Tab-separated table of C-alpha atoms in Angstrom:
chain	number	residue	atom	x	y	z
H	38	MET	CA	115.610	92.972	120.492
H	39	LYS	CA	111.934	92.080	120.836
H	40	ILE	CA	108.798	92.935	118.910
H	41	VAL	CA	106.481	94.978	121.109
H	42	LYS	CA	103.700	95.943	118.700
H	43	VAL	CA	102.222	94.827	115.371
H	44	SER	CA	99.568	97.001	113.758
H	45	ALA	CA	97.784	97.426	110.426
H	46	ILE	CA	96.471	100.586	108.755
H	47	PRO	CA	94.006	100.406	105.817
H	48	MET	CA	94.820	102.772	102.938
H	49	SER	CA	93.209	103.887	99.660
H	50	ALA	CA	93.999	106.059	96.663
H	51	PRO	CA	90.939	107.102	94.610
H	52	VAL	CA	91.206	107.225	90.818
H	53	PRO	CA	89.865	110.477	89.291
H	54	MET	CA	87.144	110.103	86.668
H	55	ASP	CA	89.457	111.134	83.828
H	56	LYS	CA	92.022	108.494	84.831
H	57	ARG	CA	89.629	105.546	85.048
H	58	HIS	CA	89.575	102.752	82.515
H	59	ARG	CA	87.549	99.588	82.082
H	60	THR	CA	89.062	96.126	81.729
H	61	ASP	CA	87.883	92.557	82.330
H	62	LEU	CA	88.086	93.338	86.062
H	63	GLY	CA	85.709	96.286	85.763
H	64	THR	CA	86.314	100.025	86.054
H	65	LYS	CA	89.099	100.873	88.472
H	66	VAL	CA	87.822	103.451	90.982
H	67	LYS	CA	90.520	103.215	93.661
H	68	THR	CA	93.586	101.300	94.811
H	69	ASP	CA	93.603	99.697	98.266
H	70	ALA	CA	96.478	98.537	100.459
H	71	THR	CA	97.138	97.703	104.073
H	72	LEU	CA	100.232	99.117	105.732
H	73	ILE	CA	101.715	96.793	108.347
H	74	ARG	CA	103.926	98.152	111.138
H	75	VAL	CA	106.204	96.052	113.353
H	76	GLU	CA	107.760	97.951	116.275
H	77	THR	CA	110.609	96.762	118.488
H	78	ASP	CA	111.682	97.600	122.031
H	79	ASP	CA	114.775	99.410	120.744
H	80	GLY	CA	112.735	101.885	118.698
H	81	ARG	CA	112.921	100.333	115.241
H	82	VAL	CA	109.857	100.254	113.005
H	83	GLY	CA	109.497	97.905	110.071
H	84	ILE	CA	106.841	98.304	107.411
H	85	GLY	CA	105.138	95.848	105.093
H	86	ALA	CA	102.193	95.679	102.704
H	87	ALA	CA	99.377	93.159	102.502
H	88	LEU	CA	96.878	92.523	99.746
H	89	GLY	CA	93.273	91.736	100.572
H	90	THR	CA	90.359	93.843	101.841
H	91	PRO	CA	92.071	96.313	104.224
H	92	PRO	CA	89.658	96.302	107.193
H	93	ILE	CA	89.622	92.497	107.166
H	94	VAL	CA	93.405	92.329	106.945
H	95	ALA	CA	93.678	94.817	109.826
H	96	ALA	CA	91.364	92.721	112.012
H	97	ILE	CA	93.327	89.549	111.252
H	98	VAL	CA	96.610	91.243	112.094
H	99	GLU	CA	95.253	92.617	115.374
H	100	HIS	CA	93.419	89.522	116.601
H	101	GLU	CA	95.237	86.582	114.990
H	102	LEU	CA	98.803	87.479	114.064
H	103	ALA	CA	100.027	90.166	116.454
H	104	PRO	CA	99.914	87.768	119.437
H	105	GLU	CA	102.112	85.324	117.457
H	106	ALA	CA	104.784	87.958	116.785
H	107	VAL	CA	104.856	90.146	119.900
H	108	GLY	CA	107.681	89.112	122.217
H	109	GLU	CA	109.675	87.461	119.424
H	110	ASP	CA	113.101	88.528	118.185
H	111	PRO	CA	112.752	89.703	114.543
H	112	LEU	CA	116.095	88.081	113.744
H	113	PHE	CA	114.168	84.811	114.133
H	114	SER	CA	112.097	85.621	111.047
H	115	GLU	CA	111.597	81.987	110.007
H	116	ARG	CA	110.264	81.138	113.475
H	117	ILE	CA	107.811	84.038	113.376
H	118	TYR	CA	106.558	82.991	109.950
H	119	GLU	CA	106.077	79.391	111.059
H	120	LYS	CA	104.188	80.544	114.157
H	121	MET	CA	101.824	82.619	112.031
H	122	TYR	CA	101.388	79.869	109.431
H	123	ASN	CA	100.957	76.913	111.805
H	124	GLY	CA	98.907	78.788	114.388
H	125	SER	CA	98.113	76.825	117.533
H	126	ARG	CA	100.141	73.872	116.226
H	127	SER	CA	103.357	75.845	115.744
H	128	THR	CA	105.086	74.284	118.759
H	129	PRO	CA	104.721	70.641	117.651
H	130	ALA	CA	105.349	71.666	114.036
H	131	LEU	CA	108.708	73.215	114.916
H	132	GLU	CA	109.625	70.431	117.342
H	133	ARG	CA	108.905	67.687	114.815
H	134	GLY	CA	110.034	69.581	111.723
H	135	VAL	CA	106.724	68.884	110.004
H	136	THR	CA	104.410	71.557	108.587
H	137	GLN	CA	101.082	71.510	110.434
H	138	ALA	CA	99.441	74.578	108.909
H	139	ASP	CA	96.393	75.988	110.639
H	140	GLU	CA	93.459	75.098	108.377
H	141	SER	CA	92.380	78.746	108.088
H	142	ARG	CA	95.822	80.183	107.334
H	143	ARG	CA	97.019	78.210	104.318
H	144	ARG	CA	95.553	80.557	101.710
H	145	GLY	CA	93.315	83.574	101.296
H	146	VAL	CA	93.198	86.801	103.228
H	147	ILE	CA	94.943	85.399	106.317
H	148	MET	CA	97.948	84.428	104.204
H	149	GLU	CA	97.905	87.931	102.702
H	150	ALA	CA	98.025	89.352	106.233
H	151	ILE	CA	100.843	86.964	107.157
H	152	SER	CA	102.726	88.169	104.078
H	153	GLY	CA	102.506	91.790	105.167
H	154	VAL	CA	103.708	91.052	108.689
H	155	ASP	CA	106.569	88.952	107.342
H	156	ILE	CA	107.758	91.797	105.077
H	157	ALA	CA	107.753	94.173	108.043
H	158	VAL	CA	109.671	91.674	110.184
H	159	TRP	CA	112.333	91.379	107.474
H	160	ASP	CA	112.506	95.185	107.233
H	161	VAL	CA	113.272	95.411	110.963
H	162	LYS	CA	115.688	92.504	110.726
H	163	ALA	CA	117.693	94.135	107.926
H	164	GLN	CA	117.677	97.462	109.773
H	165	ALA	CA	119.135	95.731	112.834
H	166	LEU	CA	121.838	94.179	110.656
H	167	GLY	CA	122.528	97.591	109.143
H	168	ILE	CA	122.170	96.417	105.532
H	169	PRO	CA	119.581	96.656	102.738
H	170	LEU	CA	116.936	93.957	102.871
H	171	TYR	CA	118.057	92.256	99.651
H	172	GLN	CA	121.511	91.798	101.167
H	173	ALA	CA	119.956	90.257	104.277
H	174	LEU	CA	118.083	87.856	101.987
H	175	GLY	CA	121.283	87.079	100.068
H	176	ALA	CA	122.156	89.508	97.290
H	177	VAL	CA	122.681	88.320	93.743
H	178	ARG	CA	122.483	91.729	92.021
H	179	SER	CA	121.905	95.402	92.807
H	180	SER	CA	119.878	96.251	89.707
H	181	VAL	CA	117.371	94.450	87.519
H	182	ARG	CA	115.641	95.096	84.225
H	183	GLY	CA	112.186	96.584	84.617
H	184	TYR	CA	109.246	96.145	82.286
H	185	ALA	CA	106.464	98.648	81.692
H	186	SER	CA	103.129	97.155	82.735
H	187	GLY	CA	100.006	98.720	81.245
H	188	GLY	CA	98.470	98.543	77.791
H	189	TRP	CA	94.717	99.191	77.762
H	190	ALA	CA	94.402	101.343	74.627
H	191	PRO	CA	91.834	100.148	72.079
H	192	GLY	CA	92.535	99.254	68.464
H	193	ASP	CA	95.360	101.010	66.702
H	194	GLU	CA	95.817	103.386	69.656
H	195	ALA	CA	97.896	100.610	71.231
H	196	GLU	CA	100.721	101.540	68.871
H	197	ALA	CA	101.289	104.950	70.447
H	198	GLU	CA	100.639	103.708	73.996
H	199	LEU	CA	103.264	100.958	73.851
H	200	ALA	CA	105.685	103.162	71.904
H	201	GLY	CA	105.415	105.622	74.784
H	202	TYR	CA	106.572	102.948	77.222
H	203	ALA	CA	109.559	102.117	75.043
H	204	ALA	CA	110.381	105.832	74.792
H	205	LYS	CA	110.854	105.818	78.588
H	206	GLY	CA	113.702	103.350	78.092
H	207	PHE	CA	111.944	100.069	78.878
H	208	THR	CA	113.150	97.111	76.823
H	209	ALA	CA	110.082	95.042	77.688
H	210	CYS	CA	106.409	96.047	77.894
H	211	LYS	CA	103.162	94.328	78.842
H	212	MET	CA	99.643	94.938	77.591
H	213	ARG	CA	96.251	93.579	78.600
H	214	VAL	CA	94.346	91.128	76.419
H	215	VAL	CA	91.157	93.036	77.226
H	216	GLY	CA	91.367	96.693	76.231
H	217	ARG	CA	89.004	99.574	76.755
H	218	ASP	CA	87.078	98.345	73.715
H	219	GLY	CA	86.302	94.956	75.259
H	220	PHE	CA	87.496	91.536	74.132
H	221	SER	CA	87.351	89.448	71.008
H	222	ILE	CA	90.158	87.545	69.390
H	223	SER	CA	90.131	89.871	66.381
H	224	LYS	CA	90.237	92.971	68.613
H	225	CYS	CA	93.126	91.553	70.603
H	226	VAL	CA	95.100	90.597	67.516
H	227	ARG	CA	94.600	94.091	66.092
H	228	ARG	CA	95.812	95.685	69.339
H	229	VAL	CA	98.847	93.374	69.611
H	230	LYS	CA	99.742	94.003	65.976
H	231	ALA	CA	99.572	97.758	66.642
H	232	ALA	CA	101.636	97.390	69.829
H	233	ARG	CA	104.318	95.472	67.977
H	234	ARG	CA	104.467	98.242	65.378
H	235	GLY	CA	104.934	100.786	68.144
H	236	LEU	CA	107.644	98.794	69.894
H	237	GLY	CA	109.535	97.552	66.871
H	238	PRO	CA	111.346	94.197	66.861
H	239	GLY	CA	113.854	95.001	69.611
H	240	VAL	CA	111.487	95.370	72.584
H	241	GLU	CA	109.866	92.386	74.285
H	242	LEU	CA	106.060	92.319	74.326
H	243	MET	CA	104.033	90.404	76.918
H	244	ILE	CA	100.244	89.963	77.133
H	245	ASP	CA	98.075	89.473	80.236
H	246	ALA	CA	94.600	87.910	80.257
H	247	HIS	CA	94.016	88.175	84.044
H	248	GLY	CA	92.684	84.612	83.986
H	249	SER	CA	89.653	85.737	81.990
H	250	LEU	CA	89.627	83.195	79.140
H	251	GLU	CA	88.491	79.604	78.827
H	252	VAL	CA	91.017	77.044	77.591
H	253	ALA	CA	89.833	76.803	73.987
H	254	THR	CA	89.767	80.578	73.522
H	255	ALA	CA	93.167	80.991	75.155
H	256	ILE	CA	94.675	78.399	72.819
H	257	LYS	CA	93.104	79.983	69.753
H	258	LEU	CA	94.298	83.431	70.790
H	259	ALA	CA	97.818	82.201	71.535
H	260	ARG	CA	98.121	80.634	68.103
H	261	GLU	CA	96.896	83.838	66.461
H	262	LEU	CA	99.518	85.851	68.390
H	263	GLU	CA	102.541	83.611	67.826
H	264	PRO	CA	103.716	85.591	64.750
H	265	TYR	CA	104.132	88.736	66.891
H	266	ASP	CA	106.988	87.364	69.023
H	267	ILE	CA	105.232	87.404	72.412
H	268	ALA	CA	107.607	87.036	75.365
H	269	TRP	CA	104.921	85.528	77.593
H	270	PHE	CA	101.167	84.958	77.841
H	271	GLU	CA	100.134	85.740	81.429
H	272	GLU	CA	97.255	84.047	83.243
H	273	PRO	CA	95.550	82.769	80.095
H	274	VAL	CA	92.906	80.925	82.149
H	275	SER	CA	91.570	80.962	85.706
H	276	PRO	CA	94.316	80.501	88.308
H	277	ASP	CA	92.151	77.719	89.745
H	278	ASP	CA	92.544	75.725	86.517
H	279	HIS	CA	96.139	74.510	86.662
H	280	ALA	CA	95.345	71.612	84.356
H	281	GLY	CA	93.792	73.980	81.837
H	282	GLN	CA	96.829	76.251	81.958
H	283	ALA	CA	99.056	73.248	81.283
H	284	GLU	CA	96.876	72.437	78.276
H	285	VAL	CA	97.338	75.971	76.944
H	286	ARG	CA	101.097	75.734	77.463
H	287	ARG	CA	101.287	72.489	75.490
H	288	ALA	CA	99.338	74.043	72.624
H	289	THR	CA	101.493	77.126	71.972
H	290	THR	CA	105.106	78.173	71.534
H	291	ILE	CA	104.486	81.304	73.629
H	292	PRO	CA	105.886	80.946	77.180
H	293	ILE	CA	103.215	80.893	79.889
H	294	ALA	CA	103.474	83.083	83.011
H	295	SER	CA	101.307	83.041	86.133
H	296	GLY	CA	101.338	83.035	89.906
H	297	GLU	CA	100.208	86.435	91.161
H	298	ARG	CA	97.109	84.890	92.745
H	299	GLU	CA	98.787	81.788	94.171
H	300	PHE	CA	99.550	81.199	97.847
H	301	THR	CA	102.750	79.633	99.221
H	302	ARG	CA	105.171	77.233	97.602
H	303	PHE	CA	102.566	74.491	97.634
H	304	ASP	CA	100.450	76.188	94.940
H	305	PHE	CA	103.570	76.639	92.830
H	306	GLN	CA	104.540	73.017	93.396
H	307	ASP	CA	101.261	71.976	91.751
H	308	LEU	CA	101.876	74.268	88.768
H	309	LEU	CA	105.375	72.852	88.374
H	310	GLU	CA	104.258	69.239	88.640
H	311	ARG	CA	101.683	69.874	85.921
H	312	ARG	CA	104.320	71.626	83.773
H	313	ALA	CA	101.933	74.564	83.543
H	314	LEU	CA	104.274	77.573	83.487
H	315	ASP	CA	107.543	78.991	82.194
H	316	ILE	CA	107.700	82.169	84.305
H	317	ALA	CA	106.552	82.257	87.945
H	318	GLN	CA	105.013	85.511	89.202
H	319	PRO	CA	104.517	85.275	92.973
H	320	ASP	CA	103.313	88.380	94.792
H	321	VAL	CA	105.308	88.961	97.973
H	322	ALA	CA	102.249	90.560	99.626
H	323	ARG	CA	100.124	87.469	98.990
H	324	ALA	CA	102.298	84.372	98.615
H	325	GLY	CA	103.868	84.464	102.078
H	326	GLY	CA	106.148	87.457	102.365
H	327	MET	CA	109.927	87.364	102.090
H	328	THR	CA	110.192	84.069	103.952
H	329	GLU	CA	107.961	82.063	101.630
H	330	ILE	CA	108.925	83.797	98.394
H	331	ARG	CA	112.530	82.694	98.945
H	332	ARG	CA	111.264	79.123	99.041
H	333	ILE	CA	109.214	79.691	95.892
H	334	ALA	CA	112.274	81.106	94.124
H	335	ALA	CA	114.346	78.064	95.071
H	336	LEU	CA	111.581	75.663	94.072
H	337	THR	CA	110.967	77.240	90.667
H	338	SER	CA	114.698	77.462	89.996
H	339	THR	CA	114.954	73.720	90.552
H	340	HIS	CA	112.514	73.254	87.677
H	341	GLY	CA	114.248	75.706	85.350
H	342	VAL	CA	111.445	78.255	85.728
H	343	ARG	CA	112.309	81.943	85.889
H	344	LEU	CA	110.894	84.428	88.394
H	345	ALA	CA	109.204	87.743	87.546
H	346	PRO	CA	107.589	89.048	90.767
H	347	HIS	CA	104.129	90.549	90.488
H	348	ALA	CA	104.540	94.107	91.769
H	349	TRP	CA	101.262	95.909	91.107
H	350	GLY	CA	100.077	97.923	94.100
H	351	SER	CA	101.458	100.318	96.662
H	352	GLY	CA	104.974	101.703	96.836
H	353	ILE	CA	105.590	99.473	99.855
H	354	LEU	CA	104.753	96.402	97.784
H	355	PHE	CA	106.974	97.603	94.940
H	356	ALA	CA	109.867	98.246	97.338
H	357	ALA	CA	109.525	94.746	98.787
H	358	SER	CA	109.329	93.251	95.288
H	359	MET	CA	112.487	95.114	94.344
H	360	HIS	CA	114.371	93.361	97.150
H	361	VAL	CA	112.966	90.009	96.007
H	362	ALA	CA	114.251	90.678	92.501
H	363	MET	CA	117.719	91.564	93.778
H	364	SER	CA	118.017	88.382	95.849
H	365	ALA	CA	116.459	85.662	93.648
H	366	ALA	CA	119.013	84.218	91.231
H	367	ASN	CA	116.328	83.101	88.764
H	368	CYS	CA	114.623	86.520	88.627
H	369	HIS	CA	115.195	88.224	85.281
H	370	ILE	CA	112.761	91.152	85.261
H	371	LEU	CA	110.512	93.284	87.524
H	372	GLU	CA	107.087	94.797	86.872
H	373	VAL	CA	106.834	98.608	86.856
H	374	THR	CA	103.256	99.877	86.725
H	375	GLN	CA	102.203	102.429	84.120
H	376	GLY	CA	98.715	102.909	85.554
H	377	TYR	CA	97.481	105.788	87.699
H	378	MET	CA	99.022	104.778	91.056
H	379	PRO	CA	99.823	107.713	93.377
H	380	MET	CA	100.140	105.327	96.333
H	381	MET	CA	103.088	103.761	94.541
H	382	TRP	CA	104.929	106.889	93.490
H	383	GLU	CA	104.015	109.347	96.261
H	384	VAL	CA	104.020	107.404	99.524
H	385	PHE	CA	107.761	107.597	100.285
H	386	ASN	CA	110.117	110.496	100.915
H	387	GLU	CA	112.716	108.846	98.685
H	388	PRO	CA	112.109	108.236	94.963
H	389	PHE	CA	112.623	104.862	93.324
H	390	ASP	CA	115.809	104.642	91.294
H	391	ILE	CA	114.541	103.709	87.834
H	392	ARG	CA	117.133	104.669	85.224
H	393	PRO	CA	116.578	105.951	81.655
H	394	ASP	CA	117.478	102.488	80.344
H	395	GLY	CA	114.539	100.971	82.236
H	396	THR	CA	116.611	99.293	84.942
H	397	VAL	CA	115.522	99.352	88.591
H	398	HIS	CA	118.287	99.901	91.153
H	399	ALA	CA	118.201	98.844	94.785
H	400	PRO	CA	118.495	101.398	97.612
H	401	ASP	CA	121.666	101.366	99.695
H	402	ARG	CA	119.879	102.247	102.948
H	403	PRO	CA	119.164	99.571	105.611
H	404	GLY	CA	115.947	97.566	105.513
H	405	LEU	CA	113.453	98.340	102.774
H	406	GLY	CA	115.374	101.575	102.341
H	407	PHE	CA	112.386	103.918	102.204
H	408	THR	CA	110.545	106.108	104.705
H	409	LEU	CA	106.879	107.084	104.624
H	410	ARG	CA	105.914	110.690	104.014
H	411	ASN	CA	104.480	112.445	107.051
H	412	ASP	CA	101.160	113.018	105.286
H	413	ALA	CA	100.854	109.512	103.836
H	414	MET	CA	98.288	108.225	106.327
H	415	GLU	CA	96.037	111.248	105.895
H	416	ARG	CA	96.425	111.521	102.150
H	417	PHE	CA	95.747	107.821	101.568
H	418	LYS	CA	93.034	107.417	104.175
H	419	TYR	CA	90.948	104.311	103.597
H	420	ILE	CA	87.763	104.593	101.529
H	421	PRO	CA	85.229	101.771	102.036
H	422	GLY	CA	83.936	99.900	99.014
H	423	PRO	CA	85.281	97.779	96.146
H	424	GLU	CA	88.257	98.742	93.984
H	425	PHE	CA	86.365	97.976	90.776
H	426	GLU	CA	82.847	98.773	89.608
H	427	PHE	CA	80.904	97.178	86.772
């Protein structure tokens, strides 16, 4: 079995005016994704998803990565990943057993493109083996607890919003530090207090700052929120400030989560060495695909850090994240978006199996276990421009 073609298709899903909301990132006007296809000489097609600006990702896949993968056997998934990661130095890197990463591929949009190709390679690989992808990775479970990820309502409206998530059966819910009414510590405390009322004491509550706070403010906010039994404080400061995040962690009893904007195990190694996190949140479509996220899971497990994959994006990304969750022993929970995301819920022929108790169940079909709708490419045709507006 050989790979004969690797391609990338930019995709978008616009957000209608009445569904838009403003956060610290701006007003969400659309969701972007890049569909990656890996085709083999025996007729199999694997799919993956990559984060990053879609036309740029597509160009990288076509000009940089496809030549590394075409002609390779997808069962040699580690080899293909190392070729993409090490670039022109892949031969001496593999011969010597020493990483010699191409200087342009270690992080950023090229690593996001590598991640998408790697997911698609693993999809084909699992199809060839005739088993679901999580079993090809090494299954540890077939279902995992999901958590509802949303929470933008202002003021006391957060009570009803979070209560609505719990009413769906979720036993854990996440809200944003910055709501539709903007940010201040007093506003956030009021919203969290309302959310806790809506959830009651038996449902976990997490908060997410999207890296928007400075260290002093994050510490002050964390201390104000400690009485509300917060399960984790996500990205309290910029993901570039690992030392600052460690400072926040030392200053509060609330567990610290981060990692959705990190690349490869090396970024996570720095976070672990600084003792800067309690829950690691790698994104399989950014951190290096299935190949690298397995390494991240093993690394974080060594340090007693749990895994909660970031899974905000397309249905392809969510499907891949589901398989990560089923195969990582230190994964305890999986993100389930509550935002307006038709490209998550309406891209596949098969629905996701999310039960009334909030648990997410793995498919029993080979590979990713999902097939694209015939109209997916036309319906989610790419729309140029940014995802957020200010």
